[in-house]
CSV table of C-alpha atoms in Angstrom, one decimal:
chain,number,residue,atom,x,y,z
A,1,MET,CA,-9.9,31.4,79.0
A,2,ALA,CA,-9.3,27.9,79.7
A,3,ASP,CA,-10.0,26.7,83.2
A,4,VAL,CA,-9.8,23.1,84.5
A,5,SER,CA,-11.8,21.3,86.9
A,6,ALA,CA,-9.9,18.0,86.1
A,7,HIS,CA,-7.4,16.2,84.2
A,8,LEU,CA,-7.7,13.0,81.9
A,9,PRO,CA,-5.3,10.1,83.0
A,10,GLY,CA,-2.6,10.6,80.5
A,11,THR,CA,-2.3,14.6,80.5
A,12,PHE,CA,0.6,16.2,81.5
A,13,SER,CA,-1.2,18.5,84.3
A,14,TRP,CA,1.7,20.0,86.6
A,15,PRO,CA,4.9,21.6,85.9
A,16,GLU,CA,7.5,22.4,88.8
A,17,LEU,CA,10.1,24.0,89.1
A,18,SER,CA,12.9,22.7,91.2
A,19,THR,CA,15.7,25.0,91.5
A,20,THR,CA,18.6,25.9,93.4
A,21,ASP,CA,17.4,29.4,94.1
A,22,GLN,CA,13.9,29.3,95.0
A,23,LYS,CA,13.6,32.8,96.1
A,24,ALA,CA,15.4,34.3,92.7
A,25,GLY,CA,13.6,31.4,90.5
A,26,ALA,CA,10.3,32.6,91.7
A,27,ALA,CA,11.3,36.4,90.8
A,28,PHE,CA,12.3,35.4,87.2
A,29,TYR,CA,8.9,34.0,86.7
A,30,SER,CA,6.6,36.4,88.4
A,31,ALA,CA,8.5,38.9,86.3
A,32,LEU,CA,8.3,37.0,82.9
A,33,PHE,CA,4.7,36.0,82.7
A,34,GLY,CA,3.1,37.9,85.7
A,35,TRP,CA,2.3,35.1,88.0
A,36,GLU,CA,1.2,35.7,91.2
A,37,ILE,CA,3.2,34.0,93.7
A,38,ASN,CA,1.5,32.2,96.9
A,39,ASP,CA,4.7,30.7,99.4
A,40,ILE,CA,3.1,27.5,101.6
A,41,PRO,CA,5.0,26.8,104.7
A,42,MET,CA,6.4,23.5,104.6
A,43,GLY,CA,8.1,23.2,108.3
A,44,PRO,CA,11.5,22.5,108.4
A,45,ALA,CA,11.8,22.1,104.9
A,46,GLY,CA,11.1,25.5,103.5
A,47,SER,CA,8.4,26.6,101.7
A,48,TYR,CA,6.4,25.6,98.4
A,49,THR,CA,5.9,28.4,95.9
A,50,MET,CA,2.6,28.4,93.8
A,51,PHE,CA,2.3,30.6,90.8
A,52,GLN,CA,-1.0,31.5,90.0
A,53,VAL,CA,-3.1,33.3,87.0
A,54,ARG,CA,-6.2,34.9,87.6
A,55,GLY,CA,-5.8,33.7,91.1
A,56,LYS,CA,-5.6,29.8,90.1
A,57,ASP,CA,-2.5,27.5,90.4
A,58,VAL,CA,-0.8,27.1,86.9
A,59,ALA,CA,2.8,26.1,88.3
A,60,ALA,CA,4.9,25.6,91.4
A,61,ALA,CA,8.9,25.6,92.5
A,62,ALA,CA,10.6,24.4,95.0
A,63,GLY,CA,14.3,23.7,96.5
A,64,GLN,CA,16.1,21.2,95.1
A,65,GLN,CA,15.9,18.1,97.2
A,66,PRO,CA,19.7,17.2,98.9
A,67,MET,CA,20.0,14.2,96.9
A,68,GLU,CA,19.9,16.1,93.8
A,69,LYS,CA,22.5,18.4,95.6
A,70,GLU,CA,24.6,15.8,96.0
A,71,ARG,CA,24.6,14.6,92.4
A,72,GLY,CA,24.9,17.5,90.6
A,73,ILE,CA,21.7,17.7,89.0
A,74,PRO,CA,21.3,21.1,87.9
A,75,ALA,CA,18.2,23.4,87.8
A,76,HIS,CA,15.6,22.0,86.0
A,77,TRP,CA,11.4,21.4,85.2
A,78,ASN,CA,9.8,18.8,86.9
A,79,ASN,CA,6.7,17.4,84.8
A,80,TYR,CA,3.6,15.4,86.1
A,81,VAL,CA,1.5,13.1,84.5
A,82,THR,CA,-2.1,12.7,86.0
A,83,VAL,CA,-2.9,8.8,86.1
A,84,ALA,CA,-6.3,6.9,87.6
A,85,ASN,CA,-4.1,4.7,90.4
A,86,VAL,CA,-0.4,5.7,90.9
A,87,ASP,CA,0.7,2.3,92.4
A,88,GLU,CA,-0.8,0.4,88.9
A,89,SER,CA,1.2,2.9,86.5
A,90,THR,CA,4.2,2.4,88.5
A,91,LYS,CA,4.1,-1.3,88.5
A,92,GLN,CA,3.2,-1.2,84.3
A,93,ALA,CA,6.0,1.2,83.9
A,94,GLN,CA,9.0,-0.7,85.1
A,95,ALA,CA,6.8,-3.8,83.8
A,96,LEU,CA,7.9,-1.7,80.6
A,97,GLY,CA,11.5,-1.3,81.4
A,98,ALA,CA,11.4,2.0,83.3
A,99,THR,CA,13.3,2.6,86.4
A,100,VAL,CA,11.1,3.8,89.8
A,101,LEU,CA,13.3,6.7,91.4
A,102,ALA,CA,10.8,7.3,94.0
A,103,PRO,CA,8.1,4.6,94.7
A,104,PRO,CA,4.5,5.8,95.1
A,105,PHE,CA,4.0,7.8,98.0
A,106,ASP,CA,1.7,10.3,99.5
A,107,VAL,CA,2.0,14.0,99.5
A,108,MET,CA,-0.2,14.9,102.6
A,109,ASP,CA,-4.2,14.9,101.2
A,110,ALA,CA,-3.1,16.8,97.9
A,111,GLY,CA,-2.5,13.2,96.0
A,112,ARG,CA,-0.1,10.8,95.7
A,113,MET,CA,3.0,10.3,93.1
A,114,ALA,CA,5.6,8.5,92.0
A,115,VAL,CA,8.9,9.2,90.3
A,116,ILE,CA,9.6,7.4,87.1
A,117,GLN,CA,12.8,7.1,84.3
A,118,ASP,CA,11.9,5.9,81.4
A,119,PRO,CA,13.9,3.6,79.5
A,120,THR,CA,16.0,6.1,77.1
A,121,GLY,CA,17.0,8.0,80.7
A,122,ALA,CA,14.2,10.8,80.7
A,123,VAL,CA,12.4,11.5,84.0
A,124,PHE,CA,9.1,12.3,84.4
A,125,GLN,CA,6.4,12.3,87.7
A,126,ILE,CA,2.9,10.6,87.7
A,127,TRP,CA,0.3,12.2,90.0
A,128,GLN,CA,-2.7,10.8,91.3
A,129,ALA,CA,-4.8,13.6,92.1
A,130,ASN,CA,-6.7,13.9,95.5
A,131,ARG,CA,-7.3,17.7,97.0
A,132,SER,CA,-5.0,18.9,93.9
A,133,ILE,CA,-5.7,18.2,90.7
A,134,GLY,CA,-2.2,20.0,89.3
A,135,ALA,CA,-2.7,22.9,87.0
A,136,LYS,CA,-6.4,24.8,87.0
A,137,ILE,CA,-5.7,26.7,83.8
A,138,MET,CA,-4.1,25.5,80.6
A,139,ASN,CA,-3.5,26.7,77.4
A,140,GLU,CA,-3.7,30.4,77.5
A,141,PRO,CA,-1.1,32.9,78.3
A,142,GLY,CA,1.1,32.4,81.8
A,143,ALA,CA,-0.2,28.5,81.4
A,144,LEU,CA,1.3,25.2,80.5
A,145,CYS,CA,0.4,24.2,76.6
A,146,TRP,CA,2.8,21.5,75.5
A,147,THR,CA,5.4,19.6,76.7
A,148,GLU,CA,7.9,17.6,74.8
A,149,LEU,CA,10.4,14.9,75.1
A,150,ALA,CA,14.2,15.1,74.1
A,151,THR,CA,15.4,11.8,73.8
A,152,ARG,CA,18.3,9.5,72.6
A,153,ASP,CA,16.1,6.7,71.1
A,154,THR,CA,12.4,8.1,69.6
A,155,LYS,CA,11.6,4.6,68.7
A,156,ALA,CA,11.9,3.0,72.3
A,157,ALA,CA,10.2,5.9,74.2
A,158,GLU,CA,7.7,6.0,71.4
A,159,ALA,CA,6.8,2.0,72.5
A,160,PHE,CA,6.8,2.8,76.2
A,161,TYR,CA,4.9,6.3,76.4
A,162,THR,CA,2.2,4.4,73.9
A,163,LYS,CA,1.8,1.3,76.4
A,164,LEU,CA,2.2,3.4,79.7
A,165,PHE,CA,-0.4,6.1,78.9
A,166,GLY,CA,-2.5,4.8,75.6
A,167,TRP,CA,-1.0,7.7,73.6
A,168,THR,CA,-1.2,7.6,70.0
A,169,ALA,CA,1.5,9.1,67.7
A,170,LYS,CA,1.6,10.8,64.6
A,171,VAL,CA,5.0,11.3,63.1
A,172,GLY,CA,5.7,14.2,60.8
A,173,GLY,CA,8.4,15.8,59.0
A,174,ALA,CA,9.5,12.0,58.3
A,175,GLY,CA,13.2,12.0,56.1
A,176,THR,CA,13.8,15.9,56.5
A,177,ALA,CA,16.4,17.2,59.1
A,178,MET,CA,13.7,17.3,61.9
A,179,GLU,CA,11.3,14.6,62.3
A,180,TYR,CA,9.1,15.3,64.8
A,181,THR,CA,6.6,12.8,66.9
A,182,GLU,CA,2.9,14.8,68.4
A,183,PHE,CA,1.4,12.5,70.7
A,184,SER,CA,-2.5,12.4,71.2
A,185,ASN,CA,-4.2,11.6,74.6
A,186,GLN,CA,-7.8,10.3,73.9
A,187,GLY,CA,-7.7,12.4,71.1
A,188,LYS,CA,-6.3,15.7,71.9
A,189,PRO,CA,-2.8,16.5,71.2
A,190,GLY,CA,-0.4,18.0,73.9
A,191,VAL,CA,2.8,16.0,73.5
A,192,GLY,CA,5.7,16.3,71.5
A,193,MET,CA,8.9,14.3,70.8
A,194,MET,CA,11.8,14.6,69.2
A,195,ALA,CA,15.2,13.0,69.0
A,196,MET,CA,17.9,14.8,70.9
A,197,PRO,CA,20.1,17.5,68.7
A,198,ALA,CA,23.3,16.2,67.6
A,199,GLN,CA,25.4,19.3,69.0
A,200,VAL,CA,24.2,18.6,72.5
A,201,PRO,CA,26.9,16.8,74.6
A,202,ALA,CA,26.6,13.2,75.2
A,203,PHE,CA,26.3,13.3,79.2
A,204,VAL,CA,23.1,15.2,78.7
A,205,PRO,CA,20.4,12.8,79.6
A,206,SER,CA,17.2,12.5,77.6
A,207,TYR,CA,14.4,15.3,79.1
A,208,TRP,CA,11.0,16.8,79.1
A,209,MET,CA,10.7,20.2,78.8
A,210,PRO,CA,7.2,22.4,79.7
A,211,TYR,CA,6.3,25.0,77.1
A,212,PHE,CA,4.3,28.4,78.5
A,213,GLN,CA,2.3,30.4,76.3
A,214,VAL,CA,3.0,33.9,75.9
A,215,THR,CA,1.3,36.5,73.8
A,216,ASP,CA,4.3,37.6,71.8
A,217,VAL,CA,7.5,35.2,71.5
A,218,ASP,CA,9.8,37.6,70.4
A,219,ALA,CA,9.1,40.2,73.5
A,220,SER,CA,9.0,37.4,76.0
A,221,THR,CA,12.3,36.5,74.3
A,222,THR,CA,14.3,39.8,74.7
A,223,LYS,CA,12.4,40.4,78.4
A,224,ALA,CA,13.7,37.0,79.8
A,225,LYS,CA,17.3,38.0,78.4
A,226,SER,CA,17.0,41.1,80.6
A,227,LEU,CA,16.1,39.0,83.3
A,228,GLY,CA,19.4,37.3,82.9
A,229,ALA,CA,18.2,34.2,81.0
A,230,ASP,CA,20.1,32.5,78.7
A,231,ILE,CA,18.1,32.0,75.3
A,232,ARG,CA,18.9,28.4,73.6
A,233,VAL,CA,16.7,28.9,70.7
A,234,PRO,CA,16.0,32.1,69.9
A,235,PRO,CA,12.0,32.8,68.5
A,236,MET,CA,11.7,31.0,65.3
A,237,ASP,CA,8.4,29.9,63.3
A,238,ILE,CA,7.1,26.3,63.3
A,239,PRO,CA,5.2,26.5,60.0
A,240,ASN,CA,1.1,26.5,60.1
A,241,THR,CA,1.6,26.0,64.2
A,242,GLY,CA,3.4,28.8,65.9
A,243,ARG,CA,6.2,30.8,67.2
A,244,PHE,CA,8.2,29.6,69.8
A,245,SER,CA,12.0,29.8,71.6
A,246,VAL,CA,13.7,28.1,74.3
A,247,ILE,CA,15.2,29.5,77.0
A,248,SER,CA,17.4,28.7,80.3
A,249,ASP,CA,16.4,30.5,83.1
A,250,PRO,CA,19.2,32.3,85.7
A,251,GLN,CA,19.7,29.2,87.7
A,252,GLY,CA,19.8,26.8,85.0
A,253,ALA,CA,16.3,25.7,84.1
A,254,THR,CA,15.3,25.2,80.5
A,255,PHE,CA,11.7,25.9,79.2
A,256,ALA,CA,9.8,26.6,76.2
A,257,ILE,CA,7.7,30.1,75.4
A,258,PHE,CA,4.5,29.3,72.4
A,259,LYS,CA,2.1,31.2,70.5
A,260,SER,CA,-0.2,29.4,68.4
A,261,ALA,CA,-0.5,30.7,64.5
A,262,MET,CA,-4.2,29.5,65.0
């Protein structure tokens, strides 16, 4: 078990599904991961779906915002990073070349957030906790265990994130077909970065993707497919690390599943 009572600044602390069909999306992930569903009424805006493991929040789902629908943005996962002060981090991100898509605002008494687009085009959220810390379980089956950036400019991304969050970078696989950067936050690895695969269409922007831990990657991949998902990357091993698969849910949001070799 990996219960969490607080997240260090610089930690990816909350995965949130933005989907075109909230009810269907919630049903898919509940069936796949065994997540419990707790729908919180949000008035005319509908509801906010909390996903839980052992009664503790691990992720969430919401219907897409009207602006997202108007711009044709597909279903996706939002990825929140905890910071000590949202307003200060937003100013710093902007000074480092980021675009502020949504300036700091309060989410009732849960916390304060902003939406940022990094200099390479990837969008992420920053979160200053108040009542809600984000995920209360990490690194166990059904919970977030890794977050990964696919970017068209790894050098620019590394410079941006190491300055913004104080991450340290370790590059592996140099000179091979798959160079990969592992970021550590205050000595704890939990973030990865890779160059955008060549086969990805040019119109697809750089993006962040969450990894959820499972007990059996092959079995979970088969189950996801039976539930209507598309398998983007079939189960494969990462030498001396673990096994993973990349999946797009029935509404099109992409995520990965992982089991450690340790």
